[in-house]
Short mmCIF file of C-alpha atoms and ligand atoms in Angstrom, two decimals:
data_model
loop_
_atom_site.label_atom_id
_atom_site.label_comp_id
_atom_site.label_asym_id
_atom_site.label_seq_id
_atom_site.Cartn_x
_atom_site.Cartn_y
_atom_site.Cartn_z
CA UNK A 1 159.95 -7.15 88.89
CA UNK A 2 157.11 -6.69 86.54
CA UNK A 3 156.16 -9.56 84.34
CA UNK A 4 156.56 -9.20 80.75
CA UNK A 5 155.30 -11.37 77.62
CA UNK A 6 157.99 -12.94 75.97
CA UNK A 7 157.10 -15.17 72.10
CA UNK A 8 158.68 -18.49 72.71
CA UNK A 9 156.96 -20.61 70.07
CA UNK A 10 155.28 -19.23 66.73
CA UNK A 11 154.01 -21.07 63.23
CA UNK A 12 152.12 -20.39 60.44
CA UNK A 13 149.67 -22.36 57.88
CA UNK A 14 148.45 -21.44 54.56
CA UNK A 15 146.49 -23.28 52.82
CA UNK A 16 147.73 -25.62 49.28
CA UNK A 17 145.70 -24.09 46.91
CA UNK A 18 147.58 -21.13 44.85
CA UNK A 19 145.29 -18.44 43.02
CA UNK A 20 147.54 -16.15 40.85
CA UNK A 21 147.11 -13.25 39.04
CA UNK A 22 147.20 -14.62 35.76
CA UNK A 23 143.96 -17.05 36.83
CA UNK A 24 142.02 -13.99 37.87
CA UNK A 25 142.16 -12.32 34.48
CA UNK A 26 140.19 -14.37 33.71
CA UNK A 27 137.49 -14.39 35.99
CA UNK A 28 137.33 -10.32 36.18
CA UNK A 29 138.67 -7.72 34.46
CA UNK A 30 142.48 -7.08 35.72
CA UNK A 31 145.67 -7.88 34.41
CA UNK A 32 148.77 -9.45 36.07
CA UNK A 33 150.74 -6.70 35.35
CA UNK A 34 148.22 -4.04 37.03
CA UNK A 35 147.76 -6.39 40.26
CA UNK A 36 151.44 -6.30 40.46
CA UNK A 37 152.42 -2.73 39.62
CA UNK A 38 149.61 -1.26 42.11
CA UNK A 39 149.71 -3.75 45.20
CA UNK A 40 153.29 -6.11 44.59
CA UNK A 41 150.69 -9.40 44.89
CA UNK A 42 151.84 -12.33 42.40
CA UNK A 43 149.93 -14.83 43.66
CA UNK A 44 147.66 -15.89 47.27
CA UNK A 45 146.41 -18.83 48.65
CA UNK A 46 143.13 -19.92 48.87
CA UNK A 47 141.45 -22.33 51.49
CA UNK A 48 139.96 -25.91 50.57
CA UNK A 49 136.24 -26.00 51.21
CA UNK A 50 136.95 -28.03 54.45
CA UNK A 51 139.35 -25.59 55.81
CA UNK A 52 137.86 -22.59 58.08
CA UNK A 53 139.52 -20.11 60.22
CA UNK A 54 139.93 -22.49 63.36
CA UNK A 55 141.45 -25.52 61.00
CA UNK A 56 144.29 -22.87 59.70
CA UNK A 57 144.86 -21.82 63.33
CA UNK A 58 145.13 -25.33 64.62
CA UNK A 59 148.04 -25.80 62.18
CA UNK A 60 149.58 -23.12 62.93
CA UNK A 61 149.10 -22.94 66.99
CA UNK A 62 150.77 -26.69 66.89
CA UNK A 63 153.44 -25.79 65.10
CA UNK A 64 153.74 -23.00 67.70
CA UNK A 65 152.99 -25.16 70.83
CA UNK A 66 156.17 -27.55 69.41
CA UNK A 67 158.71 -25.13 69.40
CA UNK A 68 157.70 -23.29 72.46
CA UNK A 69 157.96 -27.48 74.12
CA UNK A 70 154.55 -27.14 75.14
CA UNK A 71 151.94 -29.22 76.12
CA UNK A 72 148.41 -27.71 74.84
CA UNK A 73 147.14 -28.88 77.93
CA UNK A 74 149.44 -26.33 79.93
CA UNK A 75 147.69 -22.96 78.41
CA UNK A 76 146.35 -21.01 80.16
CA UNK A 77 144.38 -18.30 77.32
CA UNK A 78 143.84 -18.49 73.63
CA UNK A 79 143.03 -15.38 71.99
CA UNK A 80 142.19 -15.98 68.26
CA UNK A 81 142.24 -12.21 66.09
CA UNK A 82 139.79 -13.56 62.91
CA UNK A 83 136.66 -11.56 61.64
CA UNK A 84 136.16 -14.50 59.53
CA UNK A 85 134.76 -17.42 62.40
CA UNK A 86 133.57 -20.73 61.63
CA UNK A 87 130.43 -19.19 62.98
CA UNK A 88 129.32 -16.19 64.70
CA UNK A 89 129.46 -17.95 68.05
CA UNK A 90 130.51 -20.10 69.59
CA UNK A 91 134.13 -18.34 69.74
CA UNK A 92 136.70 -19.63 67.10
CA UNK A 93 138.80 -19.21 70.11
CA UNK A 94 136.52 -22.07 71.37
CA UNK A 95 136.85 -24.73 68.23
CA UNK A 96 140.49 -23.66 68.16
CA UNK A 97 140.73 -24.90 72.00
CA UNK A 98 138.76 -28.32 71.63
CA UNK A 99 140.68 -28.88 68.78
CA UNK A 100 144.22 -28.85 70.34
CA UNK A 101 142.73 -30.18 73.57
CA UNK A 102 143.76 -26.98 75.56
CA UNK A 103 141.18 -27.78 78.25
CA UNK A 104 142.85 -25.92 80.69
CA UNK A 105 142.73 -22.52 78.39
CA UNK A 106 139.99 -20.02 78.38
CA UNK A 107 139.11 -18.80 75.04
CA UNK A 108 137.92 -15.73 73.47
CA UNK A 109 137.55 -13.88 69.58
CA UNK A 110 139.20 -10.46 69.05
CA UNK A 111 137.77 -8.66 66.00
CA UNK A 112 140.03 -5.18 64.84
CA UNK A 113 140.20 -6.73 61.44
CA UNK A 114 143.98 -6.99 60.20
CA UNK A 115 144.91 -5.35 63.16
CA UNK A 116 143.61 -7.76 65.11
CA UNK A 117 147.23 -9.99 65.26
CA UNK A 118 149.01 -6.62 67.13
CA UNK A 119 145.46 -5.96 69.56
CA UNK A 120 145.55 -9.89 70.75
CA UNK A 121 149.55 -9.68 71.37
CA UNK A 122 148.52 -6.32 73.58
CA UNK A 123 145.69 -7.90 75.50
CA UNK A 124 148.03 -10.99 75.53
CA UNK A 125 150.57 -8.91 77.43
CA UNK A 126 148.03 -7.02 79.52
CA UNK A 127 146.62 -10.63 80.97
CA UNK A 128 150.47 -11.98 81.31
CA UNK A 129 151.67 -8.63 82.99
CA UNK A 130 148.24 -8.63 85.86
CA UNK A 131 149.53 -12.19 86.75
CA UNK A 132 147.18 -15.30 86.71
CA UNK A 133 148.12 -16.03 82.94
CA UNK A 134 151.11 -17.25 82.59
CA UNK A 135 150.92 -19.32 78.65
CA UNK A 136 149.48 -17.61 75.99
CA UNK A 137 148.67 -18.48 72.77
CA UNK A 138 147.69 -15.66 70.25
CA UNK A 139 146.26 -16.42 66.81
CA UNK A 140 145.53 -14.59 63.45
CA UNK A 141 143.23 -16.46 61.20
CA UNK A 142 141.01 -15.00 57.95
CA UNK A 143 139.50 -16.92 55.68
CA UNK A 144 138.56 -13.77 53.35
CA UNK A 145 137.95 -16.09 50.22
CA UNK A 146 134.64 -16.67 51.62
CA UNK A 147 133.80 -12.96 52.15
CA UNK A 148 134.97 -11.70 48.63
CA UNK A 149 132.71 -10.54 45.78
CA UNK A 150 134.76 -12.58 43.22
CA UNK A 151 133.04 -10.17 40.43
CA UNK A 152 134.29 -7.33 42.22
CA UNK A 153 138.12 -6.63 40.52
CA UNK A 154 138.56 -4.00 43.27
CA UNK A 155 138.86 -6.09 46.37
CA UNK A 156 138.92 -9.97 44.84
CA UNK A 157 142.71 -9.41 43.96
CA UNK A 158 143.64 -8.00 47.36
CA UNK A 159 143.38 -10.69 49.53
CA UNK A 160 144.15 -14.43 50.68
CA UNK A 161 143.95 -17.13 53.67
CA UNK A 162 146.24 -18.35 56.06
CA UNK A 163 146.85 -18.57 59.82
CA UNK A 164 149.65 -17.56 62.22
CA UNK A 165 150.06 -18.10 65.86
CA UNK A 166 152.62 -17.25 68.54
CA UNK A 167 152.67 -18.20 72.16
CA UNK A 168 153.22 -15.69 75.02
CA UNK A 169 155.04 -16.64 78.09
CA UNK A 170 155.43 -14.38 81.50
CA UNK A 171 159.17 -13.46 81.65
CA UNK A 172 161.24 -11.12 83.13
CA UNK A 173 163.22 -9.89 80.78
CA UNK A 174 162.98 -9.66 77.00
CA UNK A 175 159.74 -9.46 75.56
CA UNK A 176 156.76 -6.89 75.14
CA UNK A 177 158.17 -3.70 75.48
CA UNK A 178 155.73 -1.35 74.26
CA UNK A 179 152.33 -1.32 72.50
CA UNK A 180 150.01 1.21 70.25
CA UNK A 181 146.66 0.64 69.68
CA UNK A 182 143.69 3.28 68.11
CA UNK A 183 140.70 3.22 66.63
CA UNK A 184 138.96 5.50 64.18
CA UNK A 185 135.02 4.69 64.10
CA UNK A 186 134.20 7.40 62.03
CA UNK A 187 135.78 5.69 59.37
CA UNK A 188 134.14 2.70 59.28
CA UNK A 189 132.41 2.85 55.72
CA UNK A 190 135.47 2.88 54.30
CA UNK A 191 136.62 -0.92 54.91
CA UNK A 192 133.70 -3.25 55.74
CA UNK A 193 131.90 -6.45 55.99
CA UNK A 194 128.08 -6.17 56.84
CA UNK A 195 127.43 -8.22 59.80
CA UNK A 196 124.32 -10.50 60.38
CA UNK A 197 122.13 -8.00 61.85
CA UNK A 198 122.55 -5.54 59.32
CA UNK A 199 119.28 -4.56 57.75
CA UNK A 200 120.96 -3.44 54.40
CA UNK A 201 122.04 -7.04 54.12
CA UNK A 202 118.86 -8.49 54.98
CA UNK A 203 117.49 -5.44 51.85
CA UNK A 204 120.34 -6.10 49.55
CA UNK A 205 121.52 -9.79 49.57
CA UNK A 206 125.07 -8.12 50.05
CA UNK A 207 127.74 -9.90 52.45
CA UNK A 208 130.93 -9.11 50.96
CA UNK A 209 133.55 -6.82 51.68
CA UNK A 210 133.23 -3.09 50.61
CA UNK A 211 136.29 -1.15 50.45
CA UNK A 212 136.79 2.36 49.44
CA UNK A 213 140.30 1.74 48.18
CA UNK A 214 142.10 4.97 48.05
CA UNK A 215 141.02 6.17 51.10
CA UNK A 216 142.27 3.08 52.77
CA UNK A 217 145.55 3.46 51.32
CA UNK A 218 146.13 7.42 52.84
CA UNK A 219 145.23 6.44 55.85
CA UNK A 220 147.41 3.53 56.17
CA UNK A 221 150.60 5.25 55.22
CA UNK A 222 149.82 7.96 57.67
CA UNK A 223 148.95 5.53 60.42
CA UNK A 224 151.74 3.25 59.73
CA UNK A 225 154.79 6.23 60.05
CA UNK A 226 152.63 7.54 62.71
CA UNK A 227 152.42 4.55 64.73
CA UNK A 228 155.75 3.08 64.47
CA UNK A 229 157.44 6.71 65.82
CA UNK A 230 155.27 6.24 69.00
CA UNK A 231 155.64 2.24 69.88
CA UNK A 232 159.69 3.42 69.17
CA UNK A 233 159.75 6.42 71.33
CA UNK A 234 157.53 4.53 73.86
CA UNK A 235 160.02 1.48 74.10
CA UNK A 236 162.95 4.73 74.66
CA UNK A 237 164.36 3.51 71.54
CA UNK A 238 165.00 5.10 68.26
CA UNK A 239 164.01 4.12 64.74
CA UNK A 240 167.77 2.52 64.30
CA UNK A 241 167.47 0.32 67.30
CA UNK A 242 165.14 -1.65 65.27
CA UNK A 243 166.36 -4.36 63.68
CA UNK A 244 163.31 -5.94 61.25
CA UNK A 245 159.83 -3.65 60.74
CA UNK A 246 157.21 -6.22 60.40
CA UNK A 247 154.37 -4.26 58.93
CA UNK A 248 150.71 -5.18 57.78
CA UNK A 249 151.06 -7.09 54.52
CA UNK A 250 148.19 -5.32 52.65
CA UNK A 251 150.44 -3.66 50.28
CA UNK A 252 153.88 -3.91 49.03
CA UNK A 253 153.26 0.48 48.08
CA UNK A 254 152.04 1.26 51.29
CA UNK A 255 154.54 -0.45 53.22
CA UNK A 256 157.44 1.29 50.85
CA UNK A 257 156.28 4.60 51.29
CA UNK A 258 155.73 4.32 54.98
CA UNK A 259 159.81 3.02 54.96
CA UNK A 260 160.70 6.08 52.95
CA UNK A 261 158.79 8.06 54.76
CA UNK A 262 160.72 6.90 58.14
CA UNK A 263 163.89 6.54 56.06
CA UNK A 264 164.07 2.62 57.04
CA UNK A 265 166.60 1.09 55.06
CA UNK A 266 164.93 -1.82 52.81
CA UNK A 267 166.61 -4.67 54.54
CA UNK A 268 165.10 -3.84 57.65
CA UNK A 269 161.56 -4.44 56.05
CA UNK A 270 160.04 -7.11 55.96
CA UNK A 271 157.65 -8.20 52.60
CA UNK A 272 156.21 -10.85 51.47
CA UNK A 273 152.81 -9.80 49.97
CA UNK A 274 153.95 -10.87 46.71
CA UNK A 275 152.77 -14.64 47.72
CA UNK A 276 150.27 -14.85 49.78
CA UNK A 277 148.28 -11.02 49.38
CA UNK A 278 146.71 -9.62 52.34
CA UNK A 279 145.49 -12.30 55.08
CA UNK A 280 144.21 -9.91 57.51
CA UNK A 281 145.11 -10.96 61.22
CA UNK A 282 147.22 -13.76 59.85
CA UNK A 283 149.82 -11.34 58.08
CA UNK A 284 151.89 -10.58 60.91
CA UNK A 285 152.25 -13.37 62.54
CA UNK A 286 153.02 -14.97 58.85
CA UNK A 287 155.50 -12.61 58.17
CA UNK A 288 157.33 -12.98 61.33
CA UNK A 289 157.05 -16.61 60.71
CA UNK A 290 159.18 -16.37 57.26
CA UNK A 291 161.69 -14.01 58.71
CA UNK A 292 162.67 -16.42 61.30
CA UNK A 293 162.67 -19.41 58.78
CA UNK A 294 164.97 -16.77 56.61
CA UNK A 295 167.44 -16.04 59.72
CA UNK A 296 166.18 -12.63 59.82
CA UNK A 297 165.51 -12.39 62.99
CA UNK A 298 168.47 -13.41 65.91
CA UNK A 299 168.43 -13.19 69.45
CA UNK A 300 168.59 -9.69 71.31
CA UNK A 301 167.31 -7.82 68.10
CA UNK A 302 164.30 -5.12 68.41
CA UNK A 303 161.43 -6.44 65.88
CA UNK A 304 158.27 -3.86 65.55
CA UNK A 305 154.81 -5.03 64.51
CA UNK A 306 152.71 -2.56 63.00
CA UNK A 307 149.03 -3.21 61.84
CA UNK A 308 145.97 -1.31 60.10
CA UNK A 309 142.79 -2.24 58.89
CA UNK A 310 139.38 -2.27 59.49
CA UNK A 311 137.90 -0.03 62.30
CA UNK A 312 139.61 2.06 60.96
CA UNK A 313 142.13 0.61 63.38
CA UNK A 314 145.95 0.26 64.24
CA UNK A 315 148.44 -1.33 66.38
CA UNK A 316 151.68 -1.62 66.80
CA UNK A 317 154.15 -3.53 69.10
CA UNK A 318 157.79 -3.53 69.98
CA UNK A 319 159.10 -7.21 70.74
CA UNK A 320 162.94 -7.63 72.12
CA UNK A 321 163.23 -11.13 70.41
CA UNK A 322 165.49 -13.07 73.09
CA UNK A 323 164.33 -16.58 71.87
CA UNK A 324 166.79 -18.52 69.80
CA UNK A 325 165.58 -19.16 66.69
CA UNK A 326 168.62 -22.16 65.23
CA UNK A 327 167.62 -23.27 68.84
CA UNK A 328 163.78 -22.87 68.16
CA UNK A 329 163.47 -22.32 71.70
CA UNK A 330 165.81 -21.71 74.79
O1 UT7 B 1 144.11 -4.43 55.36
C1 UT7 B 1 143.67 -3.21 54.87
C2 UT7 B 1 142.96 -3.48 53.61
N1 UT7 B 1 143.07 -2.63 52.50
C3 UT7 B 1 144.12 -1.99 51.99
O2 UT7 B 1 145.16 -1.87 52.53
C4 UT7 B 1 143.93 -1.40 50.64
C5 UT7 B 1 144.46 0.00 50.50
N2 UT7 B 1 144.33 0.47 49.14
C6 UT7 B 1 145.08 0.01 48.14
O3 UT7 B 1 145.92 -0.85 48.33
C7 UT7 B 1 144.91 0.63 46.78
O4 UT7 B 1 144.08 1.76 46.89
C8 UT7 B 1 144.32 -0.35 45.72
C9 UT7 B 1 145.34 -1.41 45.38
C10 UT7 B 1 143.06 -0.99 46.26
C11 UT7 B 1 143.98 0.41 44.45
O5 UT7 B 1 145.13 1.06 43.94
P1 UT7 B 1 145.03 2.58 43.51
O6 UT7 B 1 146.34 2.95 42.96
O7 UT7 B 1 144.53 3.36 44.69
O8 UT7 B 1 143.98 2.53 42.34
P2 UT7 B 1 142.53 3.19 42.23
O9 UT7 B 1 141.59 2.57 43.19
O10 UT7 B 1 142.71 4.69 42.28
O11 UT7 B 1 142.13 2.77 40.78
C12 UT7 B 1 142.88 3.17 39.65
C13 UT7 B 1 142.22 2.54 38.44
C14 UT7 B 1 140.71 2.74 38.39
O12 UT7 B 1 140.34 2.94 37.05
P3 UT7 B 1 140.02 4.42 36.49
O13 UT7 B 1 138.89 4.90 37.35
O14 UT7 B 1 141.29 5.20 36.70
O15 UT7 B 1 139.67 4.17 35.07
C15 UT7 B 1 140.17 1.41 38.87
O16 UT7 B 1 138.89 1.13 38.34
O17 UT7 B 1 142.44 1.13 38.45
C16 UT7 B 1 141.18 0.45 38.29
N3 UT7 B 1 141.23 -0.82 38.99
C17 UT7 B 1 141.71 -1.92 38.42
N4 UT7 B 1 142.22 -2.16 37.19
C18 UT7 B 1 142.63 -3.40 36.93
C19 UT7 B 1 140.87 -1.10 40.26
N5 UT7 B 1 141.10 -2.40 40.52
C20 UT7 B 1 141.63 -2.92 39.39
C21 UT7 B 1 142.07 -4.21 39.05
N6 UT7 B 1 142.58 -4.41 37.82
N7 UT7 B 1 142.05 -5.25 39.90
#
């Protein structure tokens, strides 16, 4: 029988520090009500200077390790979804592994921005289901405070940090069953960070993120509705099988009219954008987090994860959850 990835442990960190609306009027031009009316953010959190992308996901990945009852020493791959490393290399993937003392792990960075949660789960499944991986653990990590034009009113209220991390088991039942990913290059201006080698940063002193708002925001809602119908139909389920849609948290608008658009009842949609804004990789695994601690989520129920972001890129997975949660584990 073929091998399938099944989530037996998962956690989440974000950072003390709370930045609300309210503080940011004054620092640029915005208003609590506008931040709220347009994206449904009250507040996000922000990481202390000693905190980086592999500190958050070493939080989160123990937290993750306990409740799946393992030993860090027993994985076998980390994959670690950040565009926000400690450094360009070595891997984050790497100072996340030394960290927990995973020696046995190999370790690798996945960059498709905040879809880069939903791509590591794939490639997670794709090295369980080949054989020769048998414990995964898959993290989503952005520290986008440090990438932010905090003059820029357009993109500083957006965002925040945290970390989220599941691990991925070969099973034979439950699990993985189906995945979405895509990729549109030839939007790439529209959502960006200049990297490194990038002349115009070299020219212009410029290494914050550039987003073309609006833009973003059509091509989410279409990508989100468009996505989710496939992952479903690919799984040979239907949009009521689903039991909790776990999108992106970029926006609480975009998510809502994606629902509508599907006609997903509101209780089977998961939110919580309002309090920590969009963390990139780490909102998935974040959200999935909360709607476990809120008993959201019980065994045998159909979960999807759908992601967009950067790339322009998407993903989207469905997940028969047939771990316990009251049990955290079985
Ligand atoms: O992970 C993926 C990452 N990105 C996203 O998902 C973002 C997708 N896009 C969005 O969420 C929305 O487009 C935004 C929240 C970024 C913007 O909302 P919008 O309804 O598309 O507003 P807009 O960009 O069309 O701007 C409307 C007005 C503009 O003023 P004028 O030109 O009408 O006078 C903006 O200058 O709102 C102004 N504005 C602001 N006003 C107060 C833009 N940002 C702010 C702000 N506070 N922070």
């Amino acid at each position: 029988m073929a091998l399938r990835a099944r989530i037996t442990g998962w956690g989440k960190y974000l950072p003390q520090r709370i930045l609300t609306n309210r503080e940011l009027e004054k620092w640029v031009d915005t208003s609590d009500a506008w931040i709220r009316s347009r994206t449904g953010i009250r507040e996000r959190r922000i990481a202390a200077d000693d905190e980086t992308a592999s500190t958050m996901a070493v939080e989160a990945s123990r937290q993750a390790l306990e409740v799946a009852h393992l030993n860090p020493k027993e994985l076998d791959l980390i994959i670690a979804a950040t565009v926000t490393p400690d450094k360009v290399f070595p891997a984050c993937a790497s100072l996340i592994q030394h960290q927990l003392g995973a020696s046995k792990a190999a370790a690798f960075d996945l960059n498709a921005a905040c879809s880069g949660f939903v791509y590591a789960l794939a490639t997670a499944n794709q090295f369980i289901g080949a054989g020769g991986f048998e414990k995964v653990l898959v993290v989503g990590t952005d520290v986008y405070s440090r990438i932010l034009d905090w003059r820029d009113r357009s993109t500083c209220v957006l965002f925040g940090d945290g970390a989220g991390a599941v691990i991925m088991e070969a099973s034979t039942q439950g699990g993985s069953l189906s995945f979405v990913l895509g990729s549109d290059g030839s939007g790439a201006d529209l959502l960006y960070v200049p990297g490194l080698c990038d002349s115009t940063l070299v020219a212009n002193d410029h290494h914050y993120l550039t987003m073309n708002g609006p833009e973003v925001f059509k091509f989410a809602i279409h990508t989100m509705v468009g996505a989710t119908k496939q992952v479903v139909e690919t799984a040979h389920l239907t949009l009521d099988d689903i039991d909790l849609f776990i999108y992106h948290q970029a926006n609480s608008r975009i998510i809502q009219a994606a629902a509508k658009s599907l006609s997903l009842p509101p209780h089977k949609v998961f939110i919580n954008v309002d309090r920590y804004g969009n963390t990139s990789a780490a909102s998935i695994p974040i959200a999935l987090c909360e709607a476990i601690e809120e008993g959201r989520i019980q065994k045998g129920d159909h979960l999807a994860l759908v992601g967009f972001g950067g790339g322009l890129s998407w993903g989207a997975m469905v997940v028969e959850w047939d771990s316990d949660p009251l049990e955290k584990n079985v």
